[in-house]
Coordinates of C-alpha atoms in Angstrom, one line a residue:
X1392 CA 0.0 0.0 0.0
X1393 CA 1.5 3.4 -1.0
X1394 CA 1.3 6.5 1.1
X1395 CA -1.4 8.0 -1.1
X1396 CA -3.6 4.9 -0.7
X1397 CA -3.1 5.1 3.0
X1398 CA -4.1 8.8 3.0
X1399 CA -7.2 8.0 1.1
X1400 CA -8.4 5.5 3.7
X1401 CA -8.8 7.5 6.9
X1402 CA -12.5 6.7 7.0
X1403 CA -12.1 3.1 6.0
X1404 CA -12.7 0.2 8.3
X1405 CA -9.1 -0.4 9.0
X1406 CA -8.3 3.2 9.9
X1407 CA -11.5 3.4 12.0
X1408 CA -10.7 0.3 14.0
X1409 CA -6.9 0.9 14.4
X1410 CA -5.4 3.9 12.6
X1411 CA -2.0 3.7 14.2
X1412 CA -0.3 1.4 11.6
X1413 CA -1.5 3.7 8.9
X1414 CA -0.3 6.8 10.7
X1415 CA 3.1 5.1 11.2
X1416 CA 3.4 4.4 7.5
X1417 CA 2.6 8.0 6.7
X1418 CA 5.1 9.3 9.2
X1419 CA 7.8 7.2 7.7
X1420 CA 7.0 7.5 4.0
X1421 CA 5.3 10.8 3.4
X1422 CA 4.8 12.8 6.7
X1423 CA 3.1 15.7 4.9
X1424 CA 0.8 14.1 2.4
X1425 CA -1.9 15.4 0.1
X1426 CA -5.1 13.3 0.3
X1427 CA -7.3 13.6 -2.7
X1428 CA -10.1 11.8 -0.9
X1429 CA -10.2 14.4 1.9
X1430 CA -9.0 17.3 -0.2
X1431 CA -6.5 18.2 2.5
X1432 CA -2.9 17.9 3.6
X1433 CA -2.3 15.3 6.3
X1434 CA 0.4 16.2 8.8
X1435 CA 1.6 13.3 10.9
X1436 CA 4.9 14.0 12.6
X1437 CA 5.1 15.5 16.1
X1438 CA 7.5 18.3 15.2
X1439 CA 5.4 19.4 12.2
X1440 CA 2.1 19.2 14.1
X1441 CA 3.5 21.1 17.2
X1442 CA 4.9 23.8 14.9
X1443 CA 1.6 24.1 13.0
X1444 CA -0.1 25.1 16.2
X1445 CA 2.1 28.2 16.3
X1446 CA 1.9 28.9 12.6
X1447 CA -0.1 32.1 11.9
X1448 CA -0.4 31.1 8.2
X1449 CA -2.7 28.2 9.4
X1450 CA -6.0 29.5 10.5
X1451 CA -8.6 28.1 12.8
X1452 CA -11.2 30.4 11.2
X1453 CA -12.2 27.8 8.6
X1454 CA -15.9 28.3 8.7
X1455 CA -16.1 31.6 6.7
X1456 CA -13.9 30.3 3.9
X1457 CA -16.0 27.1 3.7
X1458 CA -19.2 29.2 3.5
X1459 CA -17.8 31.2 0.6
X1460 CA -16.6 28.0 -1.2
X1461 CA -19.9 26.2 -0.7
X1462 CA -21.9 28.8 -2.5
X1463 CA -20.9 27.1 -5.8
X1464 CA -20.9 23.5 -4.6
X1465 CA -24.7 22.9 -4.2
X1466 CA -24.4 22.0 -0.5
X1467 CA -27.6 21.6 1.5
X1468 CA -28.9 24.9 2.9
X1469 CA -29.0 23.3 6.3
X1470 CA -25.2 22.8 6.2
X1471 CA -24.7 26.5 5.5
X1472 CA -26.9 27.5 8.4
X1473 CA -25.0 25.2 10.7
X1474 CA -21.7 26.8 9.7
X1475 CA -23.2 30.3 10.1
X1476 CA -24.3 29.4 13.7
X1477 CA -20.9 28.0 14.6
X1478 CA -18.9 30.8 13.0
X1479 CA -18.7 32.7 16.2
X1480 CA -17.4 29.8 18.3
X1481 CA -14.1 30.5 20.0
X1482 CA -12.4 27.5 18.6
X1483 CA -13.2 28.5 15.1
X1484 CA -11.7 32.0 15.3
X1485 CA -8.3 33.6 15.2
X1486 CA -6.8 36.5 17.2
X1487 CA -7.8 39.2 17.9
X1488 CA -11.4 37.9 18.0
X1489 CA -10.2 34.6 19.6
X1490 CA -8.1 36.5 22.2
X1491 CA -11.1 38.5 23.3
X1492 CA -13.5 35.5 23.5
X1493 CA -10.9 33.4 25.3
X1494 CA -10.2 36.1 27.8
X1495 CA -13.9 36.4 28.6
X1496 CA -14.3 32.6 28.8
X1497 CA -11.3 32.3 31.1
X1498 CA -13.2 33.9 33.9
X1499 CA -15.5 30.8 34.1
X1500 CA -12.5 28.5 34.0
X1501 CA -10.3 29.9 36.7
X1502 CA -8.1 27.2 38.2
X1503 CA -9.4 27.7 41.7
X1504 CA -13.0 27.3 40.5
X1505 CA -12.2 24.1 38.6
X1506 CA -10.1 22.6 41.3
X1507 CA -13.0 23.1 43.8
X1508 CA -15.1 20.7 41.7
X1509 CA -13.1 17.6 42.5
X1510 CA -15.2 16.6 45.5
X1511 CA -18.4 17.0 43.6
X1512 CA -17.0 15.0 40.7
X1513 CA -16.1 12.2 43.2
X1514 CA -19.7 12.2 44.5
X1515 CA -21.1 12.0 41.0
X1516 CA -18.8 9.1 40.0
X1517 CA -19.8 7.2 43.1
X1518 CA -23.5 7.7 42.3
X1519 CA -23.2 6.5 38.8
X1520 CA -21.2 3.5 39.8
X1521 CA -23.8 2.7 42.5
X1522 CA -26.4 2.7 39.7
X1523 CA -24.2 0.7 37.3
X1524 CA -23.6 -2.0 39.9
X1525 CA -27.1 -2.2 41.3
X1526 CA -28.7 -2.3 37.9
X1527 CA -26.4 -5.1 36.7
X1528 CA -25.3 -2.9 33.7
X1529 CA -22.4 -3.7 31.5
X1530 CA -21.8 -0.6 29.2
X1531 CA -19.5 1.7 31.1
X1532 CA -20.0 4.5 28.6
X1533 CA -23.8 4.6 28.9
X1534 CA -23.9 4.5 32.7
X1535 CA -20.6 6.2 33.8
X1536 CA -18.3 7.7 31.2
X1537 CA -21.1 9.7 29.5
X1538 CA -23.3 10.9 32.4
X1539 CA -20.3 12.1 34.4
X1540 CA -19.0 14.9 32.2
X1541 CA -22.5 15.7 30.9
X1542 CA -23.7 16.2 34.4
X1543 CA -20.6 18.2 35.4
X1544 CA -20.9 20.6 32.5
X1545 CA -24.7 20.9 33.0
X1546 CA -24.2 21.9 36.7
X1547 CA -21.4 24.3 35.8
X1548 CA -23.7 26.0 33.3
X1549 CA -26.6 26.1 35.7
X1550 CA -28.7 23.7 33.7
X1551 CA -30.7 21.0 35.3
X1552 CA -28.8 17.6 35.2
X1553 CA -32.1 16.0 34.1
X1554 CA -31.6 17.7 30.8
X1555 CA -28.4 15.7 30.0
X1556 CA -30.4 13.4 27.7
X1557 CA -31.3 16.4 25.6
X1558 CA -27.6 17.4 25.6
X1559 CA -26.6 14.0 24.4
X1560 CA -29.1 14.1 21.5
X1561 CA -28.0 17.6 20.5
X1562 CA -24.3 16.7 20.7
X1563 CA -24.8 13.4 18.8
X1564 CA -26.6 15.1 16.0
X1565 CA -24.1 17.9 15.7
X1566 CA -21.2 15.5 15.9
X1567 CA -22.4 13.8 12.7
X1568 CA -21.3 17.0 11.0
X1569 CA -18.7 18.5 13.2
X1570 CA -16.6 15.3 13.6
X1571 CA -16.5 14.3 10.0
X1572 CA -18.6 11.1 10.0
X1573 CA -17.9 8.5 7.4
X1574 CA -20.0 7.4 4.5
X1575 CA -22.4 5.5 6.7
X1576 CA -23.7 8.7 8.2
X1577 CA -27.4 9.4 7.9
X1578 CA -28.3 11.2 4.7
X1579 CA -30.4 13.7 6.7
X1580 CA -27.5 14.4 9.1
X1581 CA -27.4 18.2 8.2
X1582 CA -31.1 18.6 8.9
X1583 CA -30.8 16.7 12.2
X1584 CA -27.8 18.7 13.3
X1585 CA -29.4 22.0 12.4
X1586 CA -32.5 21.1 14.4
X1587 CA -30.4 20.1 17.4
X1588 CA -28.3 23.3 17.1
X1589 CA -31.4 25.5 17.0
X1590 CA -32.8 23.8 20.0
X1591 CA -29.5 24.2 21.9
X1592 CA -29.4 27.9 21.0
X1593 CA -33.0 28.5 22.1
X1594 CA -32.3 26.6 25.3
X1595 CA -29.3 28.7 26.3
X1596 CA -31.1 31.9 25.2
X1597 CA -33.8 31.2 27.7
X1598 CA -31.4 30.1 30.4
X1599 CA -29.3 33.2 30.0
X1600 CA -32.4 35.4 30.5
X1601 CA -33.1 33.5 33.8
X1602 CA -29.5 34.0 35.0
X1603 CA -29.5 37.6 33.9
X1604 CA -32.5 38.3 36.1
X1605 CA -31.2 36.2 39.0
X1606 CA -27.5 35.4 38.9
X1607 CA -26.1 32.5 40.8
X1608 CA -22.6 31.1 41.3
X1609 CA -22.6 29.0 38.1
X1610 CA -20.5 29.5 34.9
X1611 CA -23.3 31.1 32.9
X1612 CA -23.7 33.8 35.6
X1613 CA -19.9 34.3 35.5
X1614 CA -19.9 34.7 31.7
X1615 CA -22.8 37.2 31.9
X1616 CA -20.9 39.3 34.5
X1617 CA -17.5 39.3 32.8
X1618 CA -16.2 42.3 30.9
X1619 CA -13.0 42.5 28.8
X1620 CA -10.3 45.2 29.1
X1621 CA -12.4 47.4 26.8
X1622 CA -15.4 47.1 29.1
X1623 CA -17.3 45.0 26.6
X1624 CA -19.1 41.8 27.6
X1625 CA -20.1 38.9 25.4
X1626 CA -22.8 39.8 23.0
X1627 CA -26.0 37.7 23.4
X1628 CA -25.2 35.7 20.3
X1629 CA -21.6 35.1 21.5
X1630 CA -22.9 34.1 25.0
X1631 CA -25.2 31.5 23.5
X1632 CA -22.6 30.3 21.1
X1633 CA -20.1 30.0 24.0
X1634 CA -22.5 27.9 26.1
X1635 CA -23.3 25.7 23.1
X1636 CA -19.6 25.2 22.5
X1637 CA -18.8 24.4 26.1
X1638 CA -21.7 21.9 26.3
X1639 CA -20.7 20.2 23.0
X1640 CA -16.9 20.1 23.7
X1641 CA -17.2 19.9 27.5
X1642 CA -18.6 16.4 27.7
X1643 CA -18.0 14.6 24.3
X1644 CA -14.2 14.5 24.5
X1645 CA -14.1 13.7 28.2
X1646 CA -16.5 10.8 27.8
X1647 CA -14.2 9.5 25.1
X1648 CA -11.1 10.1 27.2
X1649 CA -12.5 8.1 30.1
X1650 CA -13.8 5.2 28.0
X1651 CA -10.6 5.0 25.9
X1652 CA -8.5 5.1 29.0
X1653 CA -10.4 2.3 30.7
X1654 CA -10.2 0.2 27.5
X1655 CA -6.5 0.8 27.2
X1656 CA -5.9 -0.4 30.7
X1657 CA -8.0 -3.5 30.3
X1658 CA -5.9 -4.4 27.1
X1659 CA -2.7 -3.9 29.1
X1660 CA -3.2 -6.0 32.3
X1661 CA 0.4 -5.5 33.5
X1662 CA 0.0 -1.8 33.5
X1663 CA -3.5 -2.1 35.1
X1664 CA -2.0 -4.2 37.9
X1665 CA 0.8 -1.6 38.3
X1666 CA -1.8 1.2 38.6
X1667 CA -3.9 -0.8 41.2
X1668 CA -0.7 -1.3 43.2
X1669 CA 0.5 2.2 42.9
X1670 CA -2.5 4.6 42.8
X1671 CA -0.2 7.5 43.2
X1672 CA 0.6 7.0 39.5
X1673 CA -2.9 8.1 38.4
X1674 CA -1.9 11.6 37.4
X1675 CA 0.9 10.4 35.1
X1676 CA -1.3 7.5 34.0
X1677 CA -3.9 10.0 32.8
X1678 CA -1.3 11.8 30.7
X1679 CA -0.1 8.5 29.1
X1680 CA -3.6 7.4 28.4
X1681 CA -4.3 10.7 26.7
X1682 CA -1.1 10.3 24.7
X1683 CA -1.6 6.8 23.4
X1684 CA -5.4 6.7 22.9
X1685 CA -6.7 10.3 23.1
X1686 CA -10.2 11.4 22.2
X1687 CA -9.2 13.6 19.3
X1688 CA -7.5 12.3 16.1
X1689 CA -7.5 15.3 13.9
X1690 CA -7.7 19.1 14.1
X1691 CA -8.4 21.2 11.0
X1692 CA -6.6 24.3 9.8
X1693 CA -7.2 26.6 6.8
X1694 CA -4.1 27.8 4.8
X1695 CA -4.2 31.6 4.6
X1696 CA -0.8 32.1 3.0
X1697 CA 1.4 30.0 0.7
X1698 CA 4.4 28.4 2.6
X1699 CA 6.4 25.2 3.1
X1700 CA 5.4 22.6 5.7
X1701 CA 7.5 19.5 6.1
X1702 CA 9.2 20.1 2.8
X1703 CA 5.9 20.5 0.9
X1704 CA 4.4 23.7 -0.5
X1705 CA 0.9 24.3 0.8
X1706 CA -1.2 27.0 -0.7
X1707 CA -3.7 29.6 0.3
X1708 CA -7.2 28.2 0.4
X1709 CA -6.1 24.6 1.1
X1710 CA -7.0 22.6 4.2
X1711 CA -4.5 20.9 6.6
X1712 CA -5.4 18.0 8.9
X1713 CA -3.2 17.9 12.0
X1714 CA -3.2 14.3 13.1
X1715 CA -2.7 14.6 16.8
X1716 CA -3.0 10.8 17.3
X1717 CA -0.2 10.2 15.0
X1718 CA 2.1 12.9 16.5
X1719 CA 1.6 11.5 19.9
X1720 CA 3.1 8.2 18.8
X1721 CA 6.0 9.7 16.9
X1722 CA 9.3 7.8 17.7
X1723 CA 11.3 10.9 17.0
X1724 CA 9.6 12.5 20.1
X1725 CA 8.7 9.5 22.4
X1726 CA 10.9 6.6 23.2
X1727 CA 9.2 3.3 22.4
X1728 CA 6.0 5.2 21.6
X1729 CA 3.7 2.1 21.1
X1730 CA 4.4 1.0 24.6
X1731 CA 2.0 2.0 27.4
X1732 CA 4.1 3.3 30.3
X1733 CA 1.9 4.8 33.0
X1734 CA 5.0 6.4 34.6
X1735 CA 6.3 7.9 31.4
X1736 CA 8.1 11.2 32.1
X1737 CA 8.5 13.6 30.6
X1738 CA 5.3 13.2 28.5
X1739 CA 4.9 16.2 26.2
X1740 CA 1.8 14.9 24.4
X1741 CA -0.4 17.3 22.5
X1742 CA -3.8 15.7 23.1
X1743 CA -5.2 19.1 24.2
X1744 CA -3.5 21.0 21.5
X1745 CA -0.9 23.8 22.1
X1746 CA -0.6 27.5 21.9
X1747 CA -3.5 30.0 21.9
X1748 CA -6.0 27.3 20.9
X1749 CA -5.0 24.8 23.6
X1750 CA -8.1 23.3 25.2
X1751 CA -9.5 25.7 27.8
X1752 CA -11.1 22.8 29.6
X1753 CA -8.0 20.7 29.9
X1754 CA -7.7 21.1 33.7
X1755 CA -11.3 20.0 34.2
X1756 CA -10.9 17.0 31.8
X1757 CA -7.8 15.9 33.7
X1758 CA -9.6 16.0 37.1
X1759 CA -12.6 14.1 35.7
X1760 CA -10.3 11.4 34.3
X1761 CA -8.3 11.1 37.5
X1762 CA -11.3 10.8 39.7
X1763 CA -13.2 8.5 37.4
X1764 CA -10.2 6.1 37.0
X1765 CA -9.5 6.1 40.8
X1766 CA -13.2 5.2 41.6
X1767 CA -13.7 2.8 38.7
X1768 CA -10.6 0.7 39.5
X1769 CA -11.2 0.9 43.3
X1770 CA -14.9 -0.1 43.1
X1771 CA -15.0 -2.6 40.3
X1772 CA -12.7 -5.5 41.2
X1773 CA -11.6 -7.9 38.5
X1774 CA -12.9 -5.4 35.8
X1775 CA -12.7 -7.1 32.4
X1776 CA -13.9 -6.7 28.9
X1777 CA -16.8 -8.9 27.7
X1778 CA -16.6 -11.1 24.6
X1779 CA -18.7 -8.5 22.8
X1780 CA -17.2 -7.0 19.6
X1781 CA -16.0 -3.4 20.2
X1782 CA -17.1 -0.9 17.6
X1783 CA -15.3 2.4 17.0
X1784 CA -17.3 5.2 15.6
X1785 CA -16.3 6.2 12.1
X1786 CA -15.0 9.8 12.3
X1787 CA -12.1 11.9 11.0
X1788 CA -11.9 14.0 14.1
X1789 CA -12.7 11.9 17.1
X1790 CA -11.6 8.6 18.5
X1791 CA -14.6 7.1 20.2
X1792 CA -16.3 3.8 21.1
X1793 CA -19.9 3.1 20.5
X1794 CA -20.0 1.1 23.8
X1795 CA -17.7 -0.3 26.4
X1796 CA -19.2 -3.6 27.7
X1797 CA -17.4 -4.9 30.8
X1798 CA -17.8 -7.4 33.6
X1799 CA -16.8 -7.1 37.2
X1800 CA -17.3 -8.7 40.6
X1801 CA -18.6 -5.7 42.6
X1802 CA -21.5 -6.8 45.0
X1803 CA -24.9 -5.4 44.2

């Protein structure tokens, strides 16, 4: 198989189930490779990906150029409306707009505020594990890994936890578009995603009005009360967009991080035993699990100026896919990168990105992973995979399981 064939197969069954052999071949044979299938450059080596995060000629503001290009492509109207509604999202903007939005959002993500959530996160994990055991359930995603971050972000935003099923539906429908689903995606995915996005925007518009009249200590109230250096606060559309982004990004990736981490441990019983015997390794274990099986495979950038990248000339108006999952297994940066080492140090993985667009919720995600792993391993003795076939969701952007069926010997 040549490099071009590999690059054309990122949504194929092999790449969906286990993309790492394909990434390794690309790193070795053509680390910056044009994919005709995806109409994008694929960047696979750590040094190139890390440098790209700092490269101002690669833009995160890829929605507006896509809208302009789509005018002649006959794309469904729903797709254009989705992009228009997402165009103000912080992760899809560049400085100075991004700088302003991130500064305003940072007030809701102050380290002290996030660290104070650890006790509550522990209570939530214990509650979900109680229900998981008492109900005789097997899918750790459905009953623990999903409801934990969904409930955390709901409480942070001041939304009733009972609404998390609505959040899941909205996020699932938007994910069919935002995460680059494969050819088996529903033909009506744009209409479904648009419907979910409209409902989400309406929901947060109403919730913002409630908090504006009666502020509390939640994140939404903090966002409403924050002003930038120029004295300007978030506009109503920016506020609703920020809440929608935090909801969408704030639980989807953490769900996948927890599930992928547990799966990786179960597939490496020596390291699982090591962690059970030395729970003080949990912080470094979280970093290694994020490195070797993180929740995000690909981040997209838009070329705004011709330049060289990895010895190839990339041109204004082209797309670049930064393959984080490949970079985090680059032997030029990590010794024995395919080996799971829960004590690995240093561990400069880029699972949360780098630079001005580094994930603003990284601290929260780490806390949730640490607490979840500690409780799951402590309360589910002899945790093991079932014989059920695992299914990875077909996506360019995310690395996620459809379900994680397990067995254990915890008493009901």
